Backbone as a ProteinNet text record, in pm:
[ID]
protein_1_A
[PRIMARY]
MKFSYEQETDLTAADIWQYYANIDNWFAWEGDLEKVTLDGDFIQGTKGQMKLEGQPAMDFVLESVTANEEFTDRTPIPGMGDVYFTHQIGKKGTKTTITHSVEFVPQNREANSADLKFVAEIFADVPESIFALEKAARKND
[TERTIARY]
-1835.8	-1742.4	-1801	-1806	-1880	-1804.4	-1800.9	-1746.5	-1860.2	-1865.3	-1968.9	-1909.5	-1973.2	-1938.1	-2068.7	-2075.6	-2195.6	-2157.3	-2244.9	-2223.9	-2356.1	-2348.4	-2468	-2480.8	-2606	-2634.2	-2763.2	-2786.6	-2913.5	-3012	-2974.5	-3064.6	-3174.7	-3286.4	-3395.2	-3377.5	-3449.4	-3445.8	-3491.5	-3592.6	-3642.4	-3536.8	-3459.1	-3350.8	-3252.1	-3222.3	-3122.7	-3183.5	-3305.8	-3366.8	-3371.7	-3396.5	-3405.8	-3275.2	-3164.8	-3035.8	-3013	-3096.8	-3094.3	-3196.8	-3319.4	-3430.6	-3426	-3363	-3347.3	-3203.8	-3184.6	-3047.4	-2969	-3036.4	-2962.5	-2888.2	-2935.9	-2869.1	-2747.9	-2729.2	-2615.3	-2482.4	-2483	-2359.8	-2310.8	-2401.9	-2364.1	-2284.9	-2297.8	-2231.9	-2144.7	-2152.5	-2068.3	-1963.9	-1849.2	-1749.2	-1693.6	-1685.4	-1626.9	-1731.5	-1855.9	-1965.7	-1962.8	-1959.6	-1964.9	-2104.5	-2173.3	-2306.4	-2382.5	-2512.8	-2599.2	-2735.9	-2790.9	-2924.1	-3005.2	-3134.8	-3226.8	-3337.9	-3369.3	-3468.6	-3607.9	-3647.6	-3779.9	-3775.8	-3873.6	-3884	-3783.7	-3762	-3669.2	-3741.4	-3755.8	-3825.4	-3749.5	-3777.7	-3714.9	-3732.4	-3622.8	-3625.7	-3587.5	-3584.2	-3547.4	-3398.6	-3365.3	-3225.8	-3171.8	-3041.3	-2976.3	-2832.2	-2764.5	-2624.1	-2549.4	-2427	-2345.2	-2207	-2152.4	-2016.9	-1937.6	-1830	-1739.9	-1611.5	-1543.7	-1419.5	-1321.2	-1264.3	-1163.4	-1213.9	-1346.4	-1407.2	-1501.7	-1522.5	-1626	-1764	-1862.9	-2000.7	-2039.9	-2114.6	-2155.7	-2307.4	-2365.8	-2509.2	-2536	-2652.4	-2693.5	-2844.2	-2890.6	-3034.8	-3064.9	-3176	-3220	-3280.8	-3210.6	-3252.8	-3360.5	-3352.3	-3455.6	-3460	-3580.7	-3601.1	-3713.7	-3684.7	-3785.2	-3768.7	-3865.7	-3856	-3818.6	-3726.2	-3678.7	-3608	-3577.5	-3508.5	-3384.1	-3398.4	-3282.4	-3305.3	-3191.5	-3195.5	-3064.9	-3076.1	-2960.1	-2958.6	-2842	-2826.1	-2719.4	-2738.3	-2645.8	-2581.1	-2448.5	-2372	-2303.8	-2342.2	-2274.1	-2137.3	-2035.7	-1901.7	-1877.9	-1886	-1876.5	-1751.5	-1773.9	-1666.1	-1615.7	-1670	-1624	-1734.4	-1846.3	-1954.1	-2036.8	-2101.7	-2188.9	-2141.7	-2151.2	-2122.2	-2254.7	-2284.2	-2405.9	-2367.5	-2433.8	-2414.6	-2543.1	-2534.2	-2651.5	-2638.1	-2747.5	-2753.8	-2869.8	-2840.3	-2944	-2952.8	-3075.8	-3103.3	-3172.3	-3116.4	-3174	-3183.7	-3215.7	-3224.3	-3140.1	-3072.9	-2997.9	-3023.3	-3118.6	-3159.1	-3225.1	-3173.9	-3229.9	-3161.1	-3061.8	-2983.6	-3032	-3005.6	-3027.2	-2893.9	-2895.6	-2771.7	-2776.1	-2662.6	-2643.7	-2539	-2574	-2481.3	-2472.8	-2350.3	-2326.7	-2241.2	-2279.1	-2206.8	-2176.3	-2064.6	-2026	-2004.5	-2075.1	-2061.6	-2031.1	-1934.5	-1900.6	-1937.8	-2011.1	-2048.7	-1984.8	-1880.7	-1811.9	-1903.7	-1873.7	-1953.6	-1892.8	-1969	-1933	-1799.6	-1767	-1643.6	-1646.8	-1551.9	-1537.9	-1460	-1484.7	-1408.8	-1262.8	-1174.3	-1030.9	-966.7	-836.4	-768.2	-767.9	-768.8	-777.4	-911.8	-1017.3	-1149.6	-1148.5	-1078	-1067.1	-1006.3	-901.3	-837.1	-932.8	-1003.3	-1100.4	-1208.3	-1266.4	-1373.5	-1317.9	-1199.4	-1138.3	-1117.4	-1077.6	-1059.9	-1192.7	-1297.3	-1430.3	-1477	-1454.2	-1503.5	-1428.3	-1308.5	-1221.5	-1290.4	-1377.9	-1445	-1575.8	-1619.3	-1750.8	-1763.8	-1670.2	-1687.5	-1696.8	-1615.1	-1618.7	-1753.2	-1814.6	-1945.1	-2051.6	-2040.9	-2137.6	-2115.6	-1990.5	-1963.9	-2021.4	-2001.8	-2053.8	-2206.4	-2267.2	-2412.9	-2468.2	-2409	-2454.8	-2437.8	-2326.6	-2301	-2405.3	-2433.2	-2532.4	-2671.1	-2708.4	-2839.7	-2852.6	-2744	-2746.4	-2770	-2718.6	-2738.4	-2886.7	-2957.6	-3099.8	-3188.6	-3129.9	-3203.8	-3263.5
-3202.6	-3119.9	-2979.7	-2921.7	-2797.4	-2703.9	-2575	-2468.5	-2370.8	-2318.6	-2221.9	-2109.6	-1992.7	-1879.6	-1818.1	-1791.6	-1733.6	-1606.8	-1506.3	-1379.5	-1333.5	-1279.1	-1224.5	-1076.4	-1029.6	-888.9	-849.6	-720.7	-673.6	-636.4	-656.4	-633.5	-739.7	-711.1	-808.3	-896.7	-1006.4	-1095.2	-1019.3	-933.8	-857.2	-760.1	-699.6	-609.6	-681.8	-805.6	-884.8	-945.2	-997.1	-1070.3	-988.3	-858.7	-776.6	-779.2	-810.1	-819	-956.7	-1051.6	-1182.9	-1189.3	-1155.4	-1175.6	-1086.4	-971	-882.5	-895.8	-966.1	-994.9	-869.4	-758.7	-633.8	-590.2	-634.2	-601.5	-690	-797.9	-885.7	-812.7	-709.9	-632.4	-563.9	-538	-471.5	-562.6	-693.6	-785.1	-890	-900.8	-997.1	-915.3	-891.4	-796.4	-819.8	-944.7	-971.8	-1004.4	-966.8	-993.5	-891.6	-941.1	-854.4	-849.1	-965	-973.1	-1088.1	-1069	-1177.6	-1161	-1271.7	-1270.6	-1384.4	-1367.8	-1469.2	-1481.5	-1602.9	-1628.2	-1647.2	-1555.1	-1563.6	-1507.1	-1545.6	-1497.1	-1566.1	-1506.7	-1561.8	-1672.1	-1787.1	-1901.9	-2029.5	-2135.6	-2265.3	-2305.8	-2352.5	-2401.7	-2299.3	-2171.3	-2068	-2076.9	-2063.9	-2069.1	-1929.2	-1918.6	-1791.6	-1811.2	-1699.2	-1702.9	-1592.3	-1624.7	-1531.4	-1524.4	-1402.7	-1382.1	-1311.4	-1377.8	-1319.8	-1275.7	-1176.1	-1126.4	-1240.4	-1244.7	-1343.3	-1484.4	-1503.1	-1636.3	-1636.5	-1752	-1759.2	-1748.1	-1713.5	-1709.9	-1850.5	-1857.6	-1985.3	-1990.2	-2100.9	-2121.5	-2167.1	-2130.8	-2179.2	-2197	-2271.1	-2289.7	-2268.3	-2203.6	-2186.5	-2318.6	-2388	-2518.7	-2509	-2406.1	-2383.8	-2235.2	-2187.9	-2047.3	-2043.2	-1991.4	-1967.2	-1823	-1737.5	-1594.5	-1565.5	-1474.4	-1427.4	-1535.1	-1649.8	-1757.4	-1808.5	-1850.6	-1907.8	-1922.3	-1927.3	-1974.2	-2046	-2144.8	-2222.1	-2224.4	-2193.5	-2208.2	-2313.3	-2382.7	-2488.7	-2450.7	-2459.3	-2433.5	-2563.4	-2617.2	-2737.4	-2701.5	-2779.7	-2762.9	-2885.4	-2868.4	-2983.9	-3068.9	-3199.4	-3294.2	-3303.1	-3219.3	-3218.8	-3252.9	-3178.1	-3196.7	-3070.1	-3054.1	-2940.5	-2862.5	-2729.9	-2642.1	-2581.2	-2597.4	-2541.9	-2422.7	-2311.1	-2191	-2168.7	-2182.1	-2167.9	-2039.3	-1964.1	-1835.2	-1843.8	-1839.9	-1859	-1738.1	-1710.7	-1607	-1678.2	-1666.7	-1734.6	-1642.7	-1700.6	-1627.1	-1697.6	-1618.6	-1669	-1571.2	-1605.3	-1511.8	-1390.6	-1271.5	-1148.2	-1108	-1182.2	-1149.2	-1227.7	-1171.2	-1239.4	-1297.4	-1417.1	-1475.6	-1479.8	-1452.3	-1464.5	-1573.7	-1677.2	-1787.8	-1813.6	-1813.7	-1850.5	-1975.9	-2071.3	-2197.2	-2229.4	-2298.7	-2348.8	-2499	-2576.1	-2721.3	-2774.1	-2863.8	-2927.4	-3074.5	-3120.1	-3260.6	-3312	-3394.4	-3445.4	-3535.3	-3540.2	-3619	-3760.6	-3860.9	-4002.2	-4042.3	-3982.5	-4019.6	-3964	-4007.9	-3956.8	-3825	-3740.2	-3614.9	-3646.9	-3556.7	-3575.6	-3442.8	-3443.7	-3324	-3211.8	-3244.9	-3140.4	-3068.1	-3143.1	-3082.6	-2986.3	-3025.5	-2939.7	-2804.8	-2806.3	-2682.7	-2600.7	-2667.4	-2603.3	-2531.3	-2600.6	-2541.2	-2428.1	-2445.7	-2341.4	-2212.9	-2225	-2107.5	-2037.4	-2114.4	-2055.6	-1986.2	-2050.8	-2000.7	-1877	-1853.6	-1747.6	-1611.7	-1577.7	-1448.1	-1445.6	-1560.7	-1569.9	-1482.4	-1486.6	-1398.8	-1250.9	-1208.2	-1068.3	-1033.6	-1130.1	-1103.2	-1078.6	-1147	-1123.1	-985	-945.6	-810.3	-706	-725.2	-632	-631.6	-748.7	-759.4	-681.8	-700.4	-630	-478.8	-436.7	-293.2	-233.5	-301.5	-252	-246.2	-347.8	-349	-237.6	-204.7	-95.1	39.9	57	184.2	203.2	93.6	97.7	94.1	63.5	44.9	175.3
-4806.9	-4736.9	-4732.5	-4611.6	-4591.7	-4498.5	-4536.4	-4452.8	-4423.3	-4300.1	-4262.1	-4178.8	-4188.9	-4104.5	-4054.4	-3923.7	-3862.7	-3789	-3800.4	-3731.8	-3670.6	-3551.2	-3485.3	-3515.8	-3519.5	-3546.2	-3475.9	-3464.3	-3410.5	-3522.2	-3646.5	-3758	-3757.1	-3821.8	-3830.8	-3954.1	-3955.4	-4072.3	-4197.1	-4184.7	-4299.1	-4350.9	-4257.8	-4299.4	-4390.1	-4354.9	-4427.3	-4553.4	-4544	-4654.1	-4783.1	-4773.7	-4895.3	-4975.5	-4908.9	-4977.6	-5037.8	-5007.5	-5070.4	-5183.5	-5154.7	-5246.7	-5370.2	-5361.8	-5477	-5525.7	-5637.8	-5682.1	-5717.6	-5744.9	-5768.6	-5643.2	-5526.3	-5400.1	-5371.8	-5449.3	-5426.6	-5446.2	-5530	-5553.6	-5425.7	-5331.7	-5205.7	-5113.6	-5128.9	-5034.7	-5102.3	-5232.5	-5306.6	-5381.9	-5318	-5365.2	-5503.2	-5548.8	-5680.2	-5786.2	-5759.1	-5853	-5966.5	-6088.9	-6206.9	-6266.7	-6263.9	-6325	-6262.9	-6244.3	-6198.2	-6263.6	-6309.6	-6368.9	-6309	-6310.4	-6262.1	-6364.4	-6407	-6511	-6452.4	-6365.7	-6303.5	-6163.5	-6084.9	-5947.6	-5856.4	-5740.1	-5641.1	-5564.3	-5630.7	-5573.5	-5609.8	-5535.8	-5561	-5706.9	-5766.9	-5903.8	-6008.8	-5973.5	-6070.1	-6100	-6226.3	-6271	-6291.3	-6281.4	-6303.4	-6349.3	-6364.6	-6402.3	-6328.4	-6287.3	-6210.2	-6274.2	-6278.9	-6330.2	-6222.5	-6175.9	-6077.5	-6147.1	-6089.4	-6147.5	-6169.8	-6290.7	-6321.8	-6341.9	-6343.6	-6358.3	-6478.6	-6537.5	-6642	-6578.3	-6658.3	-6609.2	-6563.6	-6454.2	-6396.2	-6383.6	-6426.1	-6408.6	-6266.1	-6213.1	-6081.5	-6080.3	-5981.6	-5962.1	-5814.1	-5785.1	-5647.5	-5600.5	-5513	-5465.5	-5357.7	-5274.6	-5172.7	-5141.4	-5111.8	-5074.4	-4972	-4854.1	-4750.6	-4706.6	-4740.5	-4715.2	-4570.7	-4553.5	-4423.3	-4340.4	-4403.4	-4331.8	-4402.9	-4529.1	-4597.2	-4747	-4818.9	-4955.5	-4984.6	-5072	-5114.5	-5266.2	-5322.3	-5466.1	-5494.2	-5606.3	-5646	-5778.3	-5781.1	-5902.5	-5944.7	-6060.1	-6108.5	-6166.8	-6131.7	-6186.9	-6274.7	-6407.3	-6498.3	-6471.9	-6463.8	-6442.9	-6299.5	-6210.1	-6070.5	-5971	-5979	-5882.5	-5869.7	-5756.6	-5731.1	-5608.8	-5619.1	-5506.4	-5460.8	-5332.6	-5273.2	-5185.6	-5208.7	-5127.3	-5047.9	-4916.6	-4829.4	-4749.9	-4744	-4675.5	-4577.4	-4447.4	-4345.4	-4253	-4212.3	-4112.2	-3997	-3878	-3763.1	-3642.1	-3528.5	-3401.4	-3297.7	-3217.9	-3103.6	-2991.4	-2903.5	-2799.5	-2863.1	-2831.8	-2888.8	-3018.1	-3057.8	-3177.3	-3299.5	-3415.1	-3542	-3585.7	-3639.6	-3690.7	-3843.8	-3903.2	-4046.9	-4065.6	-4138.9	-4163.2	-4312.4	-4363.7	-4502.9	-4503.3	-4585.8	-4596.2	-4741.7	-4760	-4891.8	-4876.5	-4958.8	-4954.1	-5094	-5100.9	-5228.4	-5223	-5324.6	-5336	-5465	-5452.3	-5571	-5654.9	-5783.7	-5876.9	-5888.4	-5849.5	-5868.2	-5804.5	-5689.7	-5619.9	-5478.4	-5396.6	-5260.3	-5263.2	-5165.1	-5151.9	-5120.2	-5162.2	-5135.3	-5094.2	-5070.2	-5021.8	-5125.2	-5253.8	-5356.6	-5346.7	-5314.8	-5295.8	-5177.4	-5072	-4954.8	-4992	-5068.7	-5113.3	-5199.7	-5290.2	-5378.4	-5298.3	-5201.4	-5119.1	-5032	-4977.9	-4894.9	-4974.8	-5101	-5185.9	-5211.4	-5237.8	-5258.7	-5131.5	-5017.7	-4889.1	-4839.2	-4888	-4834.2	-4823.2	-4917.1	-4917.6	-4837.9	-4790	-4726.1	-4601.7	-4505.4	-4388.7	-4427.9	-4521.8	-4566.1	-4629.5	-4698.7	-4759.6	-4653.7	-4539.2	-4430.9	-4369.8	-4350.7	-4300.3	-4396.2	-4527.2	-4626.8	-4628.3	-4613.4	-4608	-4490.4	-4373.9	-4254.8	-4271	-4324.9	-4347.1	-4441.4	-4550.8	-4646.5	-4583.9	-4507.7	-4443.8	-4340.3	-4272.7	-4172.7	-4240.3	-4359.1	-4432.2	-4462.5	-4482.8	-4515.6	-4391.8	-4275.9	-4150.1	-4101.9
[MASK]
+++++++++++++++++++++++++++++++++++++++++++++++++++++++++++++++++++++++++++++++++++++++++++++++++++++++++++++++++++++++++++++++++++++++++++++

């Protein structure tokens, strides 16, 4: 089960990528982020931990990283499944597209309506994070 939001901008992929690849910049676009760490470089397989307001710290792993194009991180939810957060930079004509997606893969069972509510709650802040990302990148442009 997957939710996505896409927005077009005139910023370049490089303008946006610096806000992904440097985790210190995540605070500019992830409004409820309290702490984030990465146990190595911003490359596939690197593990990290994220703490959001009102939530326990969560471990994650960078599942894929392609500079100036996309990265996906996976957060395991014990006893439930995995949440994948995908961040893509693309092209549509002369515009750059920013797409953020949230996907939930249940553990050892089919998805159900409770999962839909769970993913919808996680996704609720995603469009705002793209607006914040674009705003931060424009300040640096």
